[in-house]
PDB file of C-alpha atoms in Angstrom:
ATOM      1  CA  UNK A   1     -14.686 -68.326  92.042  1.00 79.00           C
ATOM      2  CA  UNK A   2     -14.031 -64.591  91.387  1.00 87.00           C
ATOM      3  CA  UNK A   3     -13.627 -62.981  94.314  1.00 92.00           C
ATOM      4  CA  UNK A   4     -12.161 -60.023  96.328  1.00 95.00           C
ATOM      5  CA  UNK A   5     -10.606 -59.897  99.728  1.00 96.00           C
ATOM      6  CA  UNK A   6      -9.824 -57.146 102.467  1.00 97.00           C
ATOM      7  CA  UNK A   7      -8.218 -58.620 104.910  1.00 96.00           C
ATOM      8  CA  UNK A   8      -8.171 -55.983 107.614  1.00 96.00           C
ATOM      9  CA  UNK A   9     -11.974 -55.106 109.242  1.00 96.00           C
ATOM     10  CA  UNK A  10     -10.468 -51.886 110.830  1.00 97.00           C
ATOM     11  CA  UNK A  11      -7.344 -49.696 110.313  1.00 98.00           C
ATOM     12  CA  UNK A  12      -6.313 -47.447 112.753  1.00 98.00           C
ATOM     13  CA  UNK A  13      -3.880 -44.486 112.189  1.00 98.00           C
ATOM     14  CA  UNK A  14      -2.916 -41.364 113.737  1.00 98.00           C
ATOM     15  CA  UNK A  15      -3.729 -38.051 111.875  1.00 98.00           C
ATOM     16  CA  UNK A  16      -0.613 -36.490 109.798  1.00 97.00           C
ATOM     17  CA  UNK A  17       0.590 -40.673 109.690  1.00 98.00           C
ATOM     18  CA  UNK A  18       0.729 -42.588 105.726  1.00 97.00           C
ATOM     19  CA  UNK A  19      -1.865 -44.958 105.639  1.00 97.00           C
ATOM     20  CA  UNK A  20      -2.398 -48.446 103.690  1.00 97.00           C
ATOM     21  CA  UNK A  21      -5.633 -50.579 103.459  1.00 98.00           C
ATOM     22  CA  UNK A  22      -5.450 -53.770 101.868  1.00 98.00           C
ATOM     23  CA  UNK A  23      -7.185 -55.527  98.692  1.00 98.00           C
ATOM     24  CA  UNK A  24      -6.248 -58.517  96.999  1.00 97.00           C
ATOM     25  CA  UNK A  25      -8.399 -59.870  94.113  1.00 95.00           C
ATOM     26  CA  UNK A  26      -9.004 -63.333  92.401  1.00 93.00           C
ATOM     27  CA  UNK A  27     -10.468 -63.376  89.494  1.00 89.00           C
ATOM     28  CA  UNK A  28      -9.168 -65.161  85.847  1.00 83.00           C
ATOM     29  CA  UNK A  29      -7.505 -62.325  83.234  1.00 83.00           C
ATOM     30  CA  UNK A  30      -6.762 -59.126  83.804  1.00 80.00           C
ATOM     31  CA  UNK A  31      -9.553 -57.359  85.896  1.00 84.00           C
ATOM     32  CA  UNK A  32     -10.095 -53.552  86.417  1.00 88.00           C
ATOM     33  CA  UNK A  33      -9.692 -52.253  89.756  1.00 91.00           C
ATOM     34  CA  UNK A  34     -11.115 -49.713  91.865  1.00 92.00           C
ATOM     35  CA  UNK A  35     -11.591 -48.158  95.189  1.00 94.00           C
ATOM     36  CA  UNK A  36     -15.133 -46.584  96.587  1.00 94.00           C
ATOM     37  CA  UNK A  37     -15.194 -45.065 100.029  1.00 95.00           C
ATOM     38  CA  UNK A  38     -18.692 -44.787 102.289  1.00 93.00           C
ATOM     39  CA  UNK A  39     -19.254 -42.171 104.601  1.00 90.00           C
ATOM     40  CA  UNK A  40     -22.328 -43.054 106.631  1.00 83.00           C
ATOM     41  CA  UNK A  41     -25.780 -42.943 105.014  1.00 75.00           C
ATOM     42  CA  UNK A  42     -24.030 -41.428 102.034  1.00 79.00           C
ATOM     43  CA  UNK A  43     -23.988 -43.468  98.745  1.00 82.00           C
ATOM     44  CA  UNK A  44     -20.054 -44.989  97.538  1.00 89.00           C
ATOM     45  CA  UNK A  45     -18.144 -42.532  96.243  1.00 90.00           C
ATOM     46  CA  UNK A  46     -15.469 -43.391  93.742  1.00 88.00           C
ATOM     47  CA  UNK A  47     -12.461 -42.633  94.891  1.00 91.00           C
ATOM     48  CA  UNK A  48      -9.740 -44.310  91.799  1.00 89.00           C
ATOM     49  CA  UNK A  49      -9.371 -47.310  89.296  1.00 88.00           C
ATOM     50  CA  UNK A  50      -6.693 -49.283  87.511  1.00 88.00           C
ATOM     51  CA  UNK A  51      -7.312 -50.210  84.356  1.00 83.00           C
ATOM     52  CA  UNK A  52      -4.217 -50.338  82.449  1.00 80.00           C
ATOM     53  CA  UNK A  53      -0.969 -48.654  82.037  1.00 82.00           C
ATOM     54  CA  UNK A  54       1.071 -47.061  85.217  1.00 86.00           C
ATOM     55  CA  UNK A  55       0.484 -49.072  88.043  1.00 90.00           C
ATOM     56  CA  UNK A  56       0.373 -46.387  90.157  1.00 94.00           C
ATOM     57  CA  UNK A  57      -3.001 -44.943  90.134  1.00 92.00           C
ATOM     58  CA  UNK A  58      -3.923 -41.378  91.550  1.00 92.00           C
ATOM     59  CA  UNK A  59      -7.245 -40.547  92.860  1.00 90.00           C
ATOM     60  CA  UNK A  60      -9.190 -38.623  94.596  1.00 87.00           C
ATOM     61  CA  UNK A  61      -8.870 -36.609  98.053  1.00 91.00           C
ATOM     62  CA  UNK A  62      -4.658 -37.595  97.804  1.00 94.00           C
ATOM     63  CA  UNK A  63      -5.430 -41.026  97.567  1.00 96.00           C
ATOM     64  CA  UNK A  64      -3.655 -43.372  95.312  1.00 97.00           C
ATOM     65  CA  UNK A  65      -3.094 -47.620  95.004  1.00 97.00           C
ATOM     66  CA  UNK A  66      -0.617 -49.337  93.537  1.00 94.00           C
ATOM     67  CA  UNK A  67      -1.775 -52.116  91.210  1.00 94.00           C
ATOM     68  CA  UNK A  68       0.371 -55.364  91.693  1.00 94.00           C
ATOM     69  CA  UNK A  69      -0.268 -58.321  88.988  1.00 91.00           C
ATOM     70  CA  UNK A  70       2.232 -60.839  90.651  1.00 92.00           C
ATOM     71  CA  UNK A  71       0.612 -60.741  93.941  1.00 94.00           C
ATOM     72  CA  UNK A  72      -2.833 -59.769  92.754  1.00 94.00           C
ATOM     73  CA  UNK A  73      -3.194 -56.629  95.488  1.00 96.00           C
ATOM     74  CA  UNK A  74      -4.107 -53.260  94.548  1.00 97.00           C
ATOM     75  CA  UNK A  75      -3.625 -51.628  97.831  1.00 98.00           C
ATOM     76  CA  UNK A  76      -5.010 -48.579  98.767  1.00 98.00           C
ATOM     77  CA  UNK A  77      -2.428 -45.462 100.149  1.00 98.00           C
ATOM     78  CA  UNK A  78      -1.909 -41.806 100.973  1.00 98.00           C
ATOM     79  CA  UNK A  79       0.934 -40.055 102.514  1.00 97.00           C
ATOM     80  CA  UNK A  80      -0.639 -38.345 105.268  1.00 97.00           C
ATOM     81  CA  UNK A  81      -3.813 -39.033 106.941  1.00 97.00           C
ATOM     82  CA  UNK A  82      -6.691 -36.835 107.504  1.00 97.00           C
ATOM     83  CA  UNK A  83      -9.267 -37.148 110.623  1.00 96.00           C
ATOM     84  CA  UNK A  84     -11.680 -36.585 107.888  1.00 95.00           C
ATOM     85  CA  UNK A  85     -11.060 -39.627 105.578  1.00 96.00           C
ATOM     86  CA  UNK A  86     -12.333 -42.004 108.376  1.00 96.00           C
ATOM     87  CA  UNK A  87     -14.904 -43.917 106.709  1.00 96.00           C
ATOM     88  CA  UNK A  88     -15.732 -47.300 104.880  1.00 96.00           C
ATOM     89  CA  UNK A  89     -13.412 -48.290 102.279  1.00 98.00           C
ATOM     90  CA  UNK A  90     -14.431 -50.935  99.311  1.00 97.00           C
ATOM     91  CA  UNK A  91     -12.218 -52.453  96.715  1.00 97.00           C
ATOM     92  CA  UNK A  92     -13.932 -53.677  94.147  1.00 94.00           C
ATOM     93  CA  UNK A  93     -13.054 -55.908  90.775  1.00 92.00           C
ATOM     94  CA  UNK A  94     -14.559 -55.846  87.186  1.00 88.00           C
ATOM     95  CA  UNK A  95     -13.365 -59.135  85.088  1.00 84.00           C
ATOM     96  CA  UNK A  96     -12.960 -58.499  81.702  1.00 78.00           C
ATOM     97  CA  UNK A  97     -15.969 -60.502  80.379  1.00 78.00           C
ATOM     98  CA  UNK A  98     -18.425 -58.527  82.684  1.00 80.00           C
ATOM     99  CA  UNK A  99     -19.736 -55.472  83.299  1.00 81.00           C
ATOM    100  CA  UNK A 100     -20.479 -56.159  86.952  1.00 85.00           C
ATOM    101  CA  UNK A 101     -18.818 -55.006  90.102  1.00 88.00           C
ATOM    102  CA  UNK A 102     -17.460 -57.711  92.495  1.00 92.00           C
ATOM    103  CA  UNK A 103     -16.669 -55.810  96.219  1.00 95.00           C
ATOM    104  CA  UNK A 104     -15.127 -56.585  99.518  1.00 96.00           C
ATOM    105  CA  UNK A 105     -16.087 -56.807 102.681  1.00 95.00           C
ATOM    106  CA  UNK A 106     -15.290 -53.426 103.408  1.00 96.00           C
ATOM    107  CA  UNK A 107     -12.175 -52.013 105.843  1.00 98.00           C
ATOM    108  CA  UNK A 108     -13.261 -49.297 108.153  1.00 97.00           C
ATOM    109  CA  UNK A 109     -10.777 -46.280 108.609  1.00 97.00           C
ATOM    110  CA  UNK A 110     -10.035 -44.380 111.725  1.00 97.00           C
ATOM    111  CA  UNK A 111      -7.933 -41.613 111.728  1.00 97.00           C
ATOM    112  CA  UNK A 112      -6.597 -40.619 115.122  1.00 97.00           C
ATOM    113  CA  UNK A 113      -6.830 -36.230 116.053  1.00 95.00           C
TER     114      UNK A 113
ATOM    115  CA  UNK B   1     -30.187 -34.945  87.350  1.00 53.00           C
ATOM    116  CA  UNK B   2     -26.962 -34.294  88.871  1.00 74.00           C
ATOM    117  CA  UNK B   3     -26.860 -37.594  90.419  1.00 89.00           C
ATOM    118  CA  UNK B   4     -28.449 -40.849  90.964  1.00 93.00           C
ATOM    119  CA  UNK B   5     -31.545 -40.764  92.723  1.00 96.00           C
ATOM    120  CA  UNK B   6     -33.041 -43.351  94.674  1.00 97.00           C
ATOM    121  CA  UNK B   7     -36.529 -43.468  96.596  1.00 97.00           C
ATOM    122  CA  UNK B   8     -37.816 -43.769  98.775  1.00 97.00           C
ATOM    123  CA  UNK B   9     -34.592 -43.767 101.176  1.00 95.00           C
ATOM    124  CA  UNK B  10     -35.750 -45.740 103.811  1.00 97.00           C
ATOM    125  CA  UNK B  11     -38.758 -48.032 103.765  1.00 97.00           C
ATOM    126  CA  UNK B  12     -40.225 -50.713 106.518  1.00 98.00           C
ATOM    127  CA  UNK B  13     -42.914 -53.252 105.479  1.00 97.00           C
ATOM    128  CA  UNK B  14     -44.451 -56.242 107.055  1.00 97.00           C
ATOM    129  CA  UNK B  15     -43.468 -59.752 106.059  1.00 97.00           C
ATOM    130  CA  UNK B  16     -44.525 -60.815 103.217  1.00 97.00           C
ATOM    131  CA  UNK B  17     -45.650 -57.535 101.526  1.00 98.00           C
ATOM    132  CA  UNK B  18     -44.650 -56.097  98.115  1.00 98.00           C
ATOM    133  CA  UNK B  19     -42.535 -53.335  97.932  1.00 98.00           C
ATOM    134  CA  UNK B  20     -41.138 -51.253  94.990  1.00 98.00           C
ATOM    135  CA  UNK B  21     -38.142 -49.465  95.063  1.00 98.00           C
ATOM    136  CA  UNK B  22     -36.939 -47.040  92.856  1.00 98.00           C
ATOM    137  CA  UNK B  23     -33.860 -45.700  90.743  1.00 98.00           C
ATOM    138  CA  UNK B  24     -33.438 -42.165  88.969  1.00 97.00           C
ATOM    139  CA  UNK B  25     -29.988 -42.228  87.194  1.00 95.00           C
ATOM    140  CA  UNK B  26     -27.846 -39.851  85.579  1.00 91.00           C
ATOM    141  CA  UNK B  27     -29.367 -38.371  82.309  1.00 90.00           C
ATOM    142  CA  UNK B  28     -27.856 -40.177  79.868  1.00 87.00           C
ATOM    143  CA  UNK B  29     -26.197 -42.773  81.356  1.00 88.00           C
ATOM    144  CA  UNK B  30     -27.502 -45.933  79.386  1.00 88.00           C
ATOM    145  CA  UNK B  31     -26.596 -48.653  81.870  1.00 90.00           C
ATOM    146  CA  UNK B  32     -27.946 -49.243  85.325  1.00 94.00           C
ATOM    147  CA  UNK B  33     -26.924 -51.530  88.271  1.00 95.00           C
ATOM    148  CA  UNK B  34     -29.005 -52.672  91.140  1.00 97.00           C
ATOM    149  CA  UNK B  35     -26.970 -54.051  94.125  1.00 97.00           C
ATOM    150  CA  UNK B  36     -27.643 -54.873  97.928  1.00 97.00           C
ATOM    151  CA  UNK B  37     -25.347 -54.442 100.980  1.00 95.00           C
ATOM    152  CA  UNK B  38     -26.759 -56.348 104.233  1.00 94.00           C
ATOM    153  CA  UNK B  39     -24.663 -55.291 107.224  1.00 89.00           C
ATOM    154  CA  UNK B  40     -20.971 -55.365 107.581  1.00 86.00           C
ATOM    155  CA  UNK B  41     -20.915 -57.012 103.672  1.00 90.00           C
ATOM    156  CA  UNK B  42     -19.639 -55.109 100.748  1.00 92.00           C
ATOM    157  CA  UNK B  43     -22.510 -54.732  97.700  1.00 95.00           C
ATOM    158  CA  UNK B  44     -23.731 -57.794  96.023  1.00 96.00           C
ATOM    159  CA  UNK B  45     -24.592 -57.099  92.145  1.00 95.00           C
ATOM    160  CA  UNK B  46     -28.313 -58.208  92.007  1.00 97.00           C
ATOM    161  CA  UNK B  47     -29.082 -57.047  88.082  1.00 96.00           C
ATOM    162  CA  UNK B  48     -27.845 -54.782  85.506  1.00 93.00           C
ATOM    163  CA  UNK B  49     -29.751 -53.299  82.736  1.00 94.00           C
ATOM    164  CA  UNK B  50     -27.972 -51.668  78.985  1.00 90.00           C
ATOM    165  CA  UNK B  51     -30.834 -49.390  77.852  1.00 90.00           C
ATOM    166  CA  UNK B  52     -34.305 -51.191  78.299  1.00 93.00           C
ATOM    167  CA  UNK B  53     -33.334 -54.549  78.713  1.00 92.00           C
ATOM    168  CA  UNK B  54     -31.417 -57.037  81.418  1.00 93.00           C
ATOM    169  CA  UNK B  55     -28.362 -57.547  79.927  1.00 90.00           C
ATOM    170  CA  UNK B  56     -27.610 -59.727  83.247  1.00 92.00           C
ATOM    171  CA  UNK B  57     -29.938 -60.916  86.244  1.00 95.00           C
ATOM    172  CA  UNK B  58     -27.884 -63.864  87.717  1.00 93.00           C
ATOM    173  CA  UNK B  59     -27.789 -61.863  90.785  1.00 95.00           C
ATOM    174  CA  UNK B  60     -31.323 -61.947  91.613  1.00 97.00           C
ATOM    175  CA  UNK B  61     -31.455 -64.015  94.859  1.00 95.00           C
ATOM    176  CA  UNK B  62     -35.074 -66.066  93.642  1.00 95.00           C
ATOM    177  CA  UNK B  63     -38.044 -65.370  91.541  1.00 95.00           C
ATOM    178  CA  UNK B  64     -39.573 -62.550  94.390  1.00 97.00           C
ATOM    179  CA  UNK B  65     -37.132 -60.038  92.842  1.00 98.00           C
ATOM    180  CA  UNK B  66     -37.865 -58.374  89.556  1.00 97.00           C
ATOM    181  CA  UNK B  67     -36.637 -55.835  88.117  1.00 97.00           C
ATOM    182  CA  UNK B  68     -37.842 -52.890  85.267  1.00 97.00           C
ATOM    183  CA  UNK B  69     -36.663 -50.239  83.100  1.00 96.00           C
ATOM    184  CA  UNK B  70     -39.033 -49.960  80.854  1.00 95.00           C
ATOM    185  CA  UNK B  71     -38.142 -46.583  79.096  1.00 93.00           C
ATOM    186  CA  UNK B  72     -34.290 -47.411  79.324  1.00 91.00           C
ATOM    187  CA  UNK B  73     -33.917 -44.166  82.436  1.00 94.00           C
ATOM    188  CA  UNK B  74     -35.782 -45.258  85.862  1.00 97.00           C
ATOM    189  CA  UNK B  75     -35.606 -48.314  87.138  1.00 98.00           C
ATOM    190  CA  UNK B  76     -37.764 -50.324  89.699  1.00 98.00           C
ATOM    191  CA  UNK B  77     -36.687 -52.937  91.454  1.00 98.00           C
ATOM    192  CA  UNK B  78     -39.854 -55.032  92.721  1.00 98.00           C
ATOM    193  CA  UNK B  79     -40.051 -57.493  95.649  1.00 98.00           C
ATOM    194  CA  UNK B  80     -42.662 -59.753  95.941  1.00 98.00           C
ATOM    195  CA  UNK B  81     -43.791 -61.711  99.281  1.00 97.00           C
ATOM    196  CA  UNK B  82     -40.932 -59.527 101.708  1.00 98.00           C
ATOM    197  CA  UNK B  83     -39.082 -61.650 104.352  1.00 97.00           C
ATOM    198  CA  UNK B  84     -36.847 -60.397 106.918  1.00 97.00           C
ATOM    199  CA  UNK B  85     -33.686 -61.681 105.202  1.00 96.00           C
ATOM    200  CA  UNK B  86     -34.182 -59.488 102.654  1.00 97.00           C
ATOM    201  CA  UNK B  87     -33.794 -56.449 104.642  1.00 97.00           C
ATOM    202  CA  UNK B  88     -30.584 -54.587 103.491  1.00 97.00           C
ATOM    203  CA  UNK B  89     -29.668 -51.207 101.414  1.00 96.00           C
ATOM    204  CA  UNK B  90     -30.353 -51.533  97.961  1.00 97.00           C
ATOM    205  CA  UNK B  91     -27.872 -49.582  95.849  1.00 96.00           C
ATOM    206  CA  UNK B  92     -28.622 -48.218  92.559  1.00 96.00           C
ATOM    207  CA  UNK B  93     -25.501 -47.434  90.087  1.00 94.00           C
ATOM    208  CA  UNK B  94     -25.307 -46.027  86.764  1.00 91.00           C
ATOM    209  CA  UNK B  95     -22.503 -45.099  84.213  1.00 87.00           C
ATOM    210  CA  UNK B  96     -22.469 -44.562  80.512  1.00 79.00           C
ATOM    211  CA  UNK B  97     -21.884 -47.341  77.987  1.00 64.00           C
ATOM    212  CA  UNK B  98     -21.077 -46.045  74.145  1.00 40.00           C
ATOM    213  CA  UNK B  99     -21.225 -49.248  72.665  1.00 37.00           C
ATOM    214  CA  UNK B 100     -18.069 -50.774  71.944  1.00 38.00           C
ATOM    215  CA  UNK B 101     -16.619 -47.568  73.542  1.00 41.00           C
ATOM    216  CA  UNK B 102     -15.474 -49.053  76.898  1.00 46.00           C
ATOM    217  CA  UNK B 103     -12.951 -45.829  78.355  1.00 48.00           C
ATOM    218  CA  UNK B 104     -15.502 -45.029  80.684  1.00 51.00           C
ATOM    219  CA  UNK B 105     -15.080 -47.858  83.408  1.00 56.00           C
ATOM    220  CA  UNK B 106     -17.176 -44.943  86.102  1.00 71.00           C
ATOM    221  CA  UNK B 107     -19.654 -46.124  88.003  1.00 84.00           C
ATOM    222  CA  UNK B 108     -22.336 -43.252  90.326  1.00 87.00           C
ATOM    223  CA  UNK B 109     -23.786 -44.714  92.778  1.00 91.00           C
ATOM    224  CA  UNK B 110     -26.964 -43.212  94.752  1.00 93.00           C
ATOM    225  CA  UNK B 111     -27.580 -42.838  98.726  1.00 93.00           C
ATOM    226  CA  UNK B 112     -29.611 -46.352  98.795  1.00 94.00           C
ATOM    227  CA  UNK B 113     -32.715 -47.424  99.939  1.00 96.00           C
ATOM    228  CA  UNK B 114     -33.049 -48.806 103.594  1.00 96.00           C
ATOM    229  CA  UNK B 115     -35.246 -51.807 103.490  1.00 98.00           C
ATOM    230  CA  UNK B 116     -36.332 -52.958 106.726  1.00 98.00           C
ATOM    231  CA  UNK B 117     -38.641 -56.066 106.968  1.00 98.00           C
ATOM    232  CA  UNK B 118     -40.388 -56.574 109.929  1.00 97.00           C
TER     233      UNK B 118
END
């Protein structure tokens, strides 16, 4: 079954400190990749997406993910944490055959004044 | 519009009532997601329309949800007989399709409708 995982419910980091939340992804071929974040009672913004090429993606708001085919991650980063990107974070997979998004469970940031 | 638009953003109905819910999308953008997030769970893909028609409902949890887009812009997704399980945010999505032209992978998601069964 298709599937994508983030492992971590919660991520806790201190303001000014890098920051990593976690995807890994299951699905058959090579999918496309992407990251949404949900502030609350705000819609999911799109954030990046890998779809071929470098696999070091750059997005939005300083974020970028690093797409990794041997271990199937695509792990979301940035350098230096901001109070204000504490929200919701979803990683999400397109297989190639399907124009549907498959999402994870979701890892809730907290960023630390 | 400048966005997608969904209304109305929060609605509560009785068990086993019929509710409609409803999806502006970007001008222009020829294909059209529904999804639904219950609590702590990331969006489940419910149906997804290319112009006028379903190009795929396998996400449709039974036969009480239906979904419409009959002039290939709004959408409305219908559910018949409510129960409480079927309370959740229903996302809408949209993004444009050019065919064979598949560079656009985007997807614009609106604010959701709350729907509370009670």
């Amino acid at each position: 079954a298709q599937s994508v995982a983030q492992p971590e419910d919660q991520v806790n980091v201190a303001e000014g400190n890098p920051l990593t939340v976690k995807c890994t992804y299951s699905v058959s071929g090579n999918p496309y990749l992407f990251w949404y974040v949900q502030y609350p009672n705000r819609g999911l913004q799109f954030l990046l997406k890998y779809i071929t090429g470098d696999n070091l993606v750059k997005g939005s708001y300083g974020f970028e993910a690093e797409f990794n085919k041997s271990q199937t991650s695509f792990h979301l980063k940035k350098p230096s944490a901001l109070v204000s990107d504490s929200a919701l974070y979803f990683c999400a997979v397109r297989p190639h055959n399907t124009d549907k998004l498959i999402f994870g469970t979701g890892t809730r940031l907290q960023v630390f004044p | 519009g400048a966005g997608v638009s969904q209304t109305p953003s929060n609605k509560v109905t009785e068990k086993g009532k019929y509710v409609e819910l409803r999806c502006d999308p970007i001008s222009g953008h020829t294909a059209l997601y529904w999804y639904r997030q219950s609590l702590g769970q990331g969006p489940e893909f419910l149906i997804y329309f290319q112009g006028t028609g379903a190009a795929d409902d396998s996400g449709l949890p039974n036969d009480r949800f239906f979904a419409v887009r009959p002039e290939g812009s709004v959408s409305t997704l219908k559910i018949q007989r409510t129960e409480r399980g079927d309370s959740a945010v229903y996302l809408c999505a949209s993004s444009f399709t050019g065919g064979t032209d598949r560079s656009n992978y985007g997807y614009t998601f609106g604010s959701g409708t709350r729907l509370t069964v009670v």
